[in-house]
Amino acid sequence: MNDIISLNIGQFALIYLLLLVVLSVMKKCRINQTKLLVVASVRMTVQLVLAGLILTYIFDNPHPVFTVLYILIMTGFACYMAIRRNKTINRNFKWIVAASLSASGIAIVCFFIMAVVGVSIFNPQYTIPISGMIMGNAMTGVSLGIKTFHENIHSQRARIDALVNMGVTPPRILTPFANQAIETALLPTLNSMLGMGIISLPGMMTGQILSGTLPMTAILYQIAIIIAISAVTCLSVFCALFFGYRTLYNKRNQIII
Amino acid sequence: MFALKHVNYQNILRYPDMTIPAGVTTCICGESGSGKSTLLKLLNGVISPTEGEITYSNQTLEAYDPILLRREVLLVSQSVYLFDKSIKDNFNEYYAYRNIDALCEAGMNRYLDICSVSLPLTSMCHVLSGGERQRVFIAINLSYQPKVLMLDEPTSALDDKNATALIEHVKAYCNENQITLIIVSHDKAIAEKYADNIIELAGGVKE
């Protein structure tokens, strides 16, 4: 296999031309998001360049502290983003969401790196990209799950009130909402598994093949990461909701939404 | 049966001291915003007063297990909720939530009759009219045979004829079974006709 062709800056700049295509479609269809397009592209570029520089430094000077610090910052951001998308939940619920996301994410990352890949958790080359994928997907899953849960309990307030008035216990009332939200959070991952290899060659596998890894090795990694992603989504949403819904009622079994 | 002393809810509603006798029909009247629905919620412990004390059967509400209290002092709120299923399935679903054995069809029909619902049990609830849904909902609640039944605006979606029939039958059933009936209504005619005891909540209680 050949090593990947490094992009020189001139060639690389060509890809930005494609943004002009997006821009012209937006103008034509009067989509008023030009500002977002510019901000998003610039932010992405700056953030990724920074990540590139930091990773280069860490790979050149591998030290457990750097790896741990990188993961902690990533986890912190994932929690922050998941909570920011669900601002209206109560304070304790937010803490539970953050704790569930961090604990499930870190547990799955450790299992993946130490048991499946079989390298040290402090090895930045494996730990950093793998935890990025796992944390990112866990964050999306948790955001979606909590959002679904929260929207449903508000839109179905009449049902909750009717059951509360009848003397049904809050856990019995809220569990179906939690189950529904876990399902909603899990479905995108499960659905994407169906088309994998036929309609999509996932990013990690594509990247590995481009950089010269044997396709059979690349698919093993891909299968492993997708299973890890579905596990982390399921586990983090389950923990967030299973412990989180308890913040919605008090000792007198009164619902406080 | 109930007694309120210096009850205040979140400093928005202050209730006059009152007692609600057992075994009779009490109507609570008053303008909207006078705290009628809130009073019912306070009585079955779905919310707690900020200040003051409510006693039920000579014991403060705090002494009761809240879930058991709500089953005994049943509140049928104004917002009706029925699952998008048949009437029979709604009975079954609500009974399952309460962890009690399903009612037989004859039993369901009996309570539907009391609430003047003459529809087959297989009727789908999402196609029923507002008034029919309200009556089905009351029938399900009535079938739990609580000690106290509290109806919040039970006739809001009903015409006069249906409203009269419903209240008359429900009251008769409650009398027969020693159920204390508490009805919130802005309709004074209903209160004057059916109440053994009327509590008027004046807008002036509000601060």
PDB file of C-alpha atoms in Angstrom, chain B residues 6-191:
ATOM      1  CA  HIS B   6     -54.820  29.596  57.374  1.00  0.00           C
ATOM      2  CA  VAL B   7     -53.980  27.976  54.068  1.00  0.00           C
ATOM      3  CA  ASN B   8     -51.838  29.997  51.698  1.00  0.00           C
ATOM      4  CA  TYR B   9     -50.500  28.764  48.374  1.00  0.00           C
ATOM      5  CA  GLN B  10     -47.313  30.454  47.183  1.00  0.00           C
ATOM      6  CA  ASN B  11     -48.556  33.783  48.576  1.00  0.00           C
ATOM      7  CA  ILE B  12     -50.844  34.065  45.547  1.00  0.00           C
ATOM      8  CA  LEU B  13     -53.907  32.376  47.008  1.00  0.00           C
ATOM      9  CA  ARG B  14     -55.093  32.699  50.590  1.00  0.00           C
ATOM     10  CA  TYR B  15     -58.019  30.515  51.507  1.00  0.00           C
ATOM     11  CA  PRO B  16     -60.554  31.290  54.214  1.00  0.00           C
ATOM     12  CA  ASP B  17     -60.741  28.634  56.943  1.00  0.00           C
ATOM     13  CA  MET B  18     -63.315  26.060  55.891  1.00  0.00           C
ATOM     14  CA  THR B  19     -64.536  22.535  56.494  1.00  0.00           C
ATOM     15  CA  ILE B  20     -65.868  20.092  53.963  1.00  0.00           C
ATOM     16  CA  PRO B  21     -68.276  17.555  55.473  1.00  0.00           C
ATOM     17  CA  ALA B  22     -68.158  13.827  54.729  1.00  0.00           C
ATOM     18  CA  GLY B  23     -70.793  11.928  52.782  1.00  0.00           C
ATOM     19  CA  VAL B  24     -72.454  14.888  51.123  1.00  0.00           C
ATOM     20  CA  THR B  25     -72.052  16.901  47.932  1.00  0.00           C
ATOM     21  CA  THR B  26     -70.064  20.101  48.265  1.00  0.00           C
ATOM     22  CA  CYS B  27     -69.843  22.610  45.435  1.00  0.00           C
ATOM     23  CA  ILE B  28     -66.986  25.066  45.207  1.00  0.00           C
ATOM     24  CA  CYS B  29     -67.880  28.180  43.256  1.00  0.00           C
ATOM     25  CA  GLY B  30     -66.038  31.331  42.374  1.00  0.00           C
ATOM     26  CA  GLU B  31     -64.654  33.351  39.526  1.00  0.00           C
ATOM     27  CA  SER B  32     -61.798  32.038  37.464  1.00  0.00           C
ATOM     28  CA  GLY B  33     -58.560  32.768  39.247  1.00  0.00           C
ATOM     29  CA  SER B  34     -60.134  32.427  42.679  1.00  0.00           C
ATOM     30  CA  GLY B  35     -58.206  29.214  43.279  1.00  0.00           C
ATOM     31  CA  LYS B  36     -60.869  26.520  42.843  1.00  0.00           C
ATOM     32  CA  SER B  37     -58.716  24.034  40.947  1.00  0.00           C
ATOM     33  CA  THR B  38     -55.743  24.751  43.180  1.00  0.00           C
ATOM     34  CA  LEU B  39     -57.888  23.954  46.213  1.00  0.00           C
ATOM     35  CA  LEU B  40     -58.674  20.499  44.813  1.00  0.00           C
ATOM     36  CA  LYS B  41     -54.994  19.854  44.131  1.00  0.00           C
ATOM     37  CA  LEU B  42     -54.178  20.873  47.693  1.00  0.00           C
ATOM     38  CA  LEU B  43     -56.809  18.480  49.033  1.00  0.00           C
ATOM     39  CA  ASN B  44     -55.345  15.407  47.337  1.00  0.00           C
ATOM     40  CA  GLY B  45     -51.753  16.397  47.983  1.00  0.00           C
ATOM     41  CA  VAL B  46     -50.659  16.894  44.385  1.00  0.00           C
ATOM     42  CA  ILE B  47     -49.354  20.226  45.647  1.00  0.00           C
ATOM     43  CA  SER B  48     -48.656  21.364  49.204  1.00  0.00           C
ATOM     44  CA  PRO B  49     -49.688  24.623  50.845  1.00  0.00           C
ATOM     45  CA  THR B  50     -46.952  27.169  51.454  1.00  0.00           C
ATOM     46  CA  GLU B  51     -48.444  27.920  54.867  1.00  0.00           C
ATOM     47  CA  GLY B  52     -51.294  26.612  56.969  1.00  0.00           C
ATOM     48  CA  GLU B  53     -52.665  23.177  57.588  1.00  0.00           C
ATOM     49  CA  ILE B  54     -55.081  20.867  55.848  1.00  0.00           C
ATOM     50  CA  THR B  55     -56.539  17.929  57.739  1.00  0.00           C
ATOM     51  CA  TYR B  56     -58.334  14.930  56.283  1.00  0.00           C
ATOM     52  CA  SER B  57     -60.279  12.656  58.649  1.00  0.00           C
ATOM     53  CA  ASN B  58     -58.761  14.570  61.579  1.00  0.00           C
ATOM     54  CA  GLN B  59     -55.199  13.908  60.502  1.00  0.00           C
ATOM     55  CA  THR B  60     -52.918  16.317  58.736  1.00  0.00           C
ATOM     56  CA  LEU B  61     -52.327  15.494  55.055  1.00  0.00           C
ATOM     57  CA  GLU B  62     -48.597  15.216  55.700  1.00  0.00           C
ATOM     58  CA  ALA B  63     -49.298  12.133  57.813  1.00  0.00           C
ATOM     59  CA  TYR B  64     -50.702  10.216  54.852  1.00  0.00           C
ATOM     60  CA  ASP B  65     -48.738   8.355  52.200  1.00  0.00           C
ATOM     61  CA  PRO B  66     -49.225  10.731  49.256  1.00  0.00           C
ATOM     62  CA  ILE B  67     -49.930   7.976  46.731  1.00  0.00           C
ATOM     63  CA  LEU B  68     -52.519   6.246  48.925  1.00  0.00           C
ATOM     64  CA  LEU B  69     -54.087   9.612  49.720  1.00  0.00           C
ATOM     65  CA  ARG B  70     -54.524  10.415  46.024  1.00  0.00           C
ATOM     66  CA  ARG B  71     -56.160   7.039  45.463  1.00  0.00           C
ATOM     67  CA  GLU B  72     -58.570   7.697  48.293  1.00  0.00           C
ATOM     68  CA  VAL B  73     -59.200  11.357  47.478  1.00  0.00           C
ATOM     69  CA  LEU B  74     -59.461  11.139  43.724  1.00  0.00           C
ATOM     70  CA  LEU B  75     -59.189  14.256  41.598  1.00  0.00           C
ATOM     71  CA  VAL B  76     -60.644  14.307  38.095  1.00  0.00           C
ATOM     72  CA  SER B  77     -58.975  17.321  36.573  1.00  0.00           C
ATOM     73  CA  GLN B  78     -60.435  19.519  33.913  1.00  0.00           C
ATOM     74  CA  SER B  79     -57.891  18.468  31.319  1.00  0.00           C
ATOM     75  CA  VAL B  80     -59.019  15.076  30.118  1.00  0.00           C
ATOM     76  CA  TYR B  81     -56.427  12.564  29.000  1.00  0.00           C
ATOM     77  CA  LEU B  82     -57.380   9.402  27.169  1.00  0.00           C
ATOM     78  CA  PHE B  83     -54.985   7.111  25.319  1.00  0.00           C
ATOM     79  CA  ASP B  84     -55.517   6.831  21.546  1.00  0.00           C
ATOM     80  CA  LYS B  85     -57.149   3.469  22.006  1.00  0.00           C
ATOM     81  CA  SER B  86     -60.647   2.057  22.510  1.00  0.00           C
ATOM     82  CA  ILE B  87     -62.715   2.841  25.603  1.00  0.00           C
ATOM     83  CA  LYS B  88     -62.083  -0.668  26.880  1.00  0.00           C
ATOM     84  CA  ASP B  89     -58.337  -0.359  26.353  1.00  0.00           C
ATOM     85  CA  ASN B  90     -58.379   2.944  28.186  1.00  0.00           C
ATOM     86  CA  PHE B  91     -59.964   1.279  31.226  1.00  0.00           C
ATOM     87  CA  ASN B  92     -57.344  -1.476  31.005  1.00  0.00           C
ATOM     88  CA  GLU B  93     -54.425   0.898  30.518  1.00  0.00           C
ATOM     89  CA  TYR B  94     -55.384   3.067  33.485  1.00  0.00           C
ATOM     90  CA  TYR B  95     -56.018   0.005  35.646  1.00  0.00           C
ATOM     91  CA  ALA B  96     -52.603  -1.350  34.688  1.00  0.00           C
ATOM     92  CA  TYR B  97     -51.025   1.948  35.739  1.00  0.00           C
ATOM     93  CA  ARG B  98     -52.733   1.621  39.099  1.00  0.00           C
ATOM     94  CA  ASN B  99     -51.654  -2.049  39.347  1.00  0.00           C
ATOM     95  CA  ILE B 100     -55.179  -3.309  39.816  1.00  0.00           C
ATOM     96  CA  ASP B 101     -56.912  -6.148  38.005  1.00  0.00           C
ATOM     97  CA  ALA B 102     -58.810  -5.154  34.888  1.00  0.00           C
ATOM     98  CA  LEU B 103     -62.531  -4.531  35.183  1.00  0.00           C
ATOM     99  CA  CYS B 104     -64.947  -6.889  33.407  1.00  0.00           C
ATOM    100  CA  GLU B 105     -66.883  -5.455  30.465  1.00  0.00           C
ATOM    101  CA  ALA B 106     -70.136  -5.388  32.416  1.00  0.00           C
ATOM    102  CA  GLY B 107     -68.379  -3.347  35.083  1.00  0.00           C
ATOM    103  CA  MET B 108     -67.077  -0.869  32.524  1.00  0.00           C
ATOM    104  CA  ASN B 109     -70.531  -0.507  30.979  1.00  0.00           C
ATOM    105  CA  ARG B 110     -72.044   0.096  34.387  1.00  0.00           C
ATOM    106  CA  TYR B 111     -69.807   3.100  35.059  1.00  0.00           C
ATOM    107  CA  LEU B 112     -70.206   4.377  31.505  1.00  0.00           C
ATOM    108  CA  ASP B 113     -73.995   4.220  32.010  1.00  0.00           C
ATOM    109  CA  ILE B 114     -73.767   6.282  35.178  1.00  0.00           C
ATOM    110  CA  CYS B 115     -71.893   8.913  33.201  1.00  0.00           C
ATOM    111  CA  SER B 116     -74.448   8.754  30.349  1.00  0.00           C
ATOM    112  CA  VAL B 117     -72.027   7.334  27.824  1.00  0.00           C
ATOM    113  CA  SER B 118     -73.923   5.073  25.451  1.00  0.00           C
ATOM    114  CA  LEU B 119     -71.105   4.004  23.163  1.00  0.00           C
ATOM    115  CA  PRO B 120     -69.728   0.526  22.475  1.00  0.00           C
ATOM    116  CA  LEU B 121     -66.550  -0.326  24.409  1.00  0.00           C
ATOM    117  CA  THR B 122     -64.709  -0.693  21.112  1.00  0.00           C
ATOM    118  CA  SER B 123     -65.190   2.995  20.211  1.00  0.00           C
ATOM    119  CA  MET B 124     -61.878   4.678  19.611  1.00  0.00           C
ATOM    120  CA  CYS B 125     -61.340   7.545  22.023  1.00  0.00           C
ATOM    121  CA  HIS B 126     -59.544   9.912  19.662  1.00  0.00           C
ATOM    122  CA  VAL B 127     -62.653  10.248  17.503  1.00  0.00           C
ATOM    123  CA  LEU B 128     -65.018  11.000  20.398  1.00  0.00           C
ATOM    124  CA  SER B 129     -66.351  14.505  20.986  1.00  0.00           C
ATOM    125  CA  GLY B 130     -64.982  16.616  23.815  1.00  0.00           C
ATOM    126  CA  GLY B 131     -68.065  15.957  25.929  1.00  0.00           C
ATOM    127  CA  GLU B 132     -67.907  12.206  25.350  1.00  0.00           C
ATOM    128  CA  ARG B 133     -64.243  12.118  26.249  1.00  0.00           C
ATOM    129  CA  GLN B 134     -64.916  14.034  29.436  1.00  0.00           C
ATOM    130  CA  ARG B 135     -67.621  11.568  30.461  1.00  0.00           C
ATOM    131  CA  VAL B 136     -65.531   8.495  29.622  1.00  0.00           C
ATOM    132  CA  PHE B 137     -62.717   9.973  31.713  1.00  0.00           C
ATOM    133  CA  ILE B 138     -65.058  10.570  34.650  1.00  0.00           C
ATOM    134  CA  ALA B 139     -66.435   7.014  34.291  1.00  0.00           C
ATOM    135  CA  ILE B 140     -62.942   5.522  34.554  1.00  0.00           C
ATOM    136  CA  ASN B 141     -62.217   7.595  37.642  1.00  0.00           C
ATOM    137  CA  LEU B 142     -65.554   6.761  39.217  1.00  0.00           C
ATOM    138  CA  SER B 143     -64.882   3.052  38.728  1.00  0.00           C
ATOM    139  CA  TYR B 144     -61.923   3.285  41.106  1.00  0.00           C
ATOM    140  CA  GLN B 145     -64.508   3.759  43.884  1.00  0.00           C
ATOM    141  CA  PRO B 146     -62.610   6.362  45.883  1.00  0.00           C
ATOM    142  CA  LYS B 147     -63.728   7.643  49.279  1.00  0.00           C
ATOM    143  CA  VAL B 148     -63.764  11.209  48.022  1.00  0.00           C
ATOM    144  CA  LEU B 149     -64.414  12.117  44.404  1.00  0.00           C
ATOM    145  CA  MET B 150     -63.425  15.610  43.292  1.00  0.00           C
ATOM    146  CA  LEU B 151     -64.627  16.776  39.888  1.00  0.00           C
ATOM    147  CA  ASP B 152     -63.084  19.907  38.397  1.00  0.00           C
ATOM    148  CA  GLU B 153     -65.576  21.578  36.044  1.00  0.00           C
ATOM    149  CA  PRO B 154     -67.120  18.236  35.075  1.00  0.00           C
ATOM    150  CA  THR B 155     -69.658  19.835  32.776  1.00  0.00           C
ATOM    151  CA  SER B 156     -67.391  22.256  30.916  1.00  0.00           C
ATOM    152  CA  ALA B 157     -67.757  20.408  27.614  1.00  0.00           C
ATOM    153  CA  LEU B 158     -71.383  19.354  28.065  1.00  0.00           C
ATOM    154  CA  ASP B 159     -74.723  20.852  27.061  1.00  0.00           C
ATOM    155  CA  ASP B 160     -77.294  21.526  29.811  1.00  0.00           C
ATOM    156  CA  LYS B 161     -79.196  18.289  29.335  1.00  0.00           C
ATOM    157  CA  ASN B 162     -76.123  16.076  29.468  1.00  0.00           C
ATOM    158  CA  ALA B 163     -74.667  18.109  32.301  1.00  0.00           C
ATOM    159  CA  THR B 164     -77.780  17.657  34.443  1.00  0.00           C
ATOM    160  CA  ALA B 165     -77.951  13.925  33.718  1.00  0.00           C
ATOM    161  CA  LEU B 166     -74.279  13.416  34.539  1.00  0.00           C
ATOM    162  CA  ILE B 167     -74.321  15.277  37.838  1.00  0.00           C
ATOM    163  CA  GLU B 168     -77.610  13.672  38.897  1.00  0.00           C
ATOM    164  CA  HIS B 169     -76.373  10.124  38.247  1.00  0.00           C
ATOM    165  CA  VAL B 170     -72.923  10.654  39.714  1.00  0.00           C
ATOM    166  CA  LYS B 171     -74.428  12.225  42.814  1.00  0.00           C
ATOM    167  CA  ALA B 172     -76.881   9.344  43.232  1.00  0.00           C
ATOM    168  CA  TYR B 173     -74.039   6.827  42.876  1.00  0.00           C
ATOM    169  CA  CYS B 174     -71.926   8.680  45.427  1.00  0.00           C
ATOM    170  CA  ASN B 175     -74.822   8.847  47.898  1.00  0.00           C
ATOM    171  CA  GLU B 176     -75.442   5.128  47.576  1.00  0.00           C
ATOM    172  CA  ASN B 177     -71.774   4.308  48.138  1.00  0.00           C
ATOM    173  CA  GLN B 178     -71.019   6.901  50.846  1.00  0.00           C
ATOM    174  CA  ILE B 179     -68.603   8.726  48.583  1.00  0.00           C
ATOM    175  CA  THR B 180     -67.977  12.354  49.463  1.00  0.00           C
ATOM    176  CA  LEU B 181     -68.446  14.373  46.308  1.00  0.00           C
ATOM    177  CA  ILE B 182     -66.730  17.708  45.730  1.00  0.00           C
ATOM    178  CA  ILE B 183     -67.547  19.584  42.550  1.00  0.00           C
ATOM    179  CA  VAL B 184     -65.844  22.701  41.281  1.00  0.00           C
ATOM    180  CA  SER B 185     -68.082  24.676  38.982  1.00  0.00           C
ATOM    181  CA  HIS B 186     -68.382  28.215  37.784  1.00  0.00           C
ATOM    182  CA  ASP B 187     -72.018  27.354  36.996  1.00  0.00           C
ATOM    183  CA  LYS B 188     -74.037  28.563  39.972  1.00  0.00           C
ATOM    184  CA  ALA B 189     -77.210  26.869  38.762  1.00  0.00           C
ATOM    185  CA  ILE B 190     -75.585  23.455  39.128  1.00  0.00           C
ATOM    186  CA  ALA B 191     -74.306  24.332  42.577  1.00  0.00           C
TER     187      ALA B 191
END
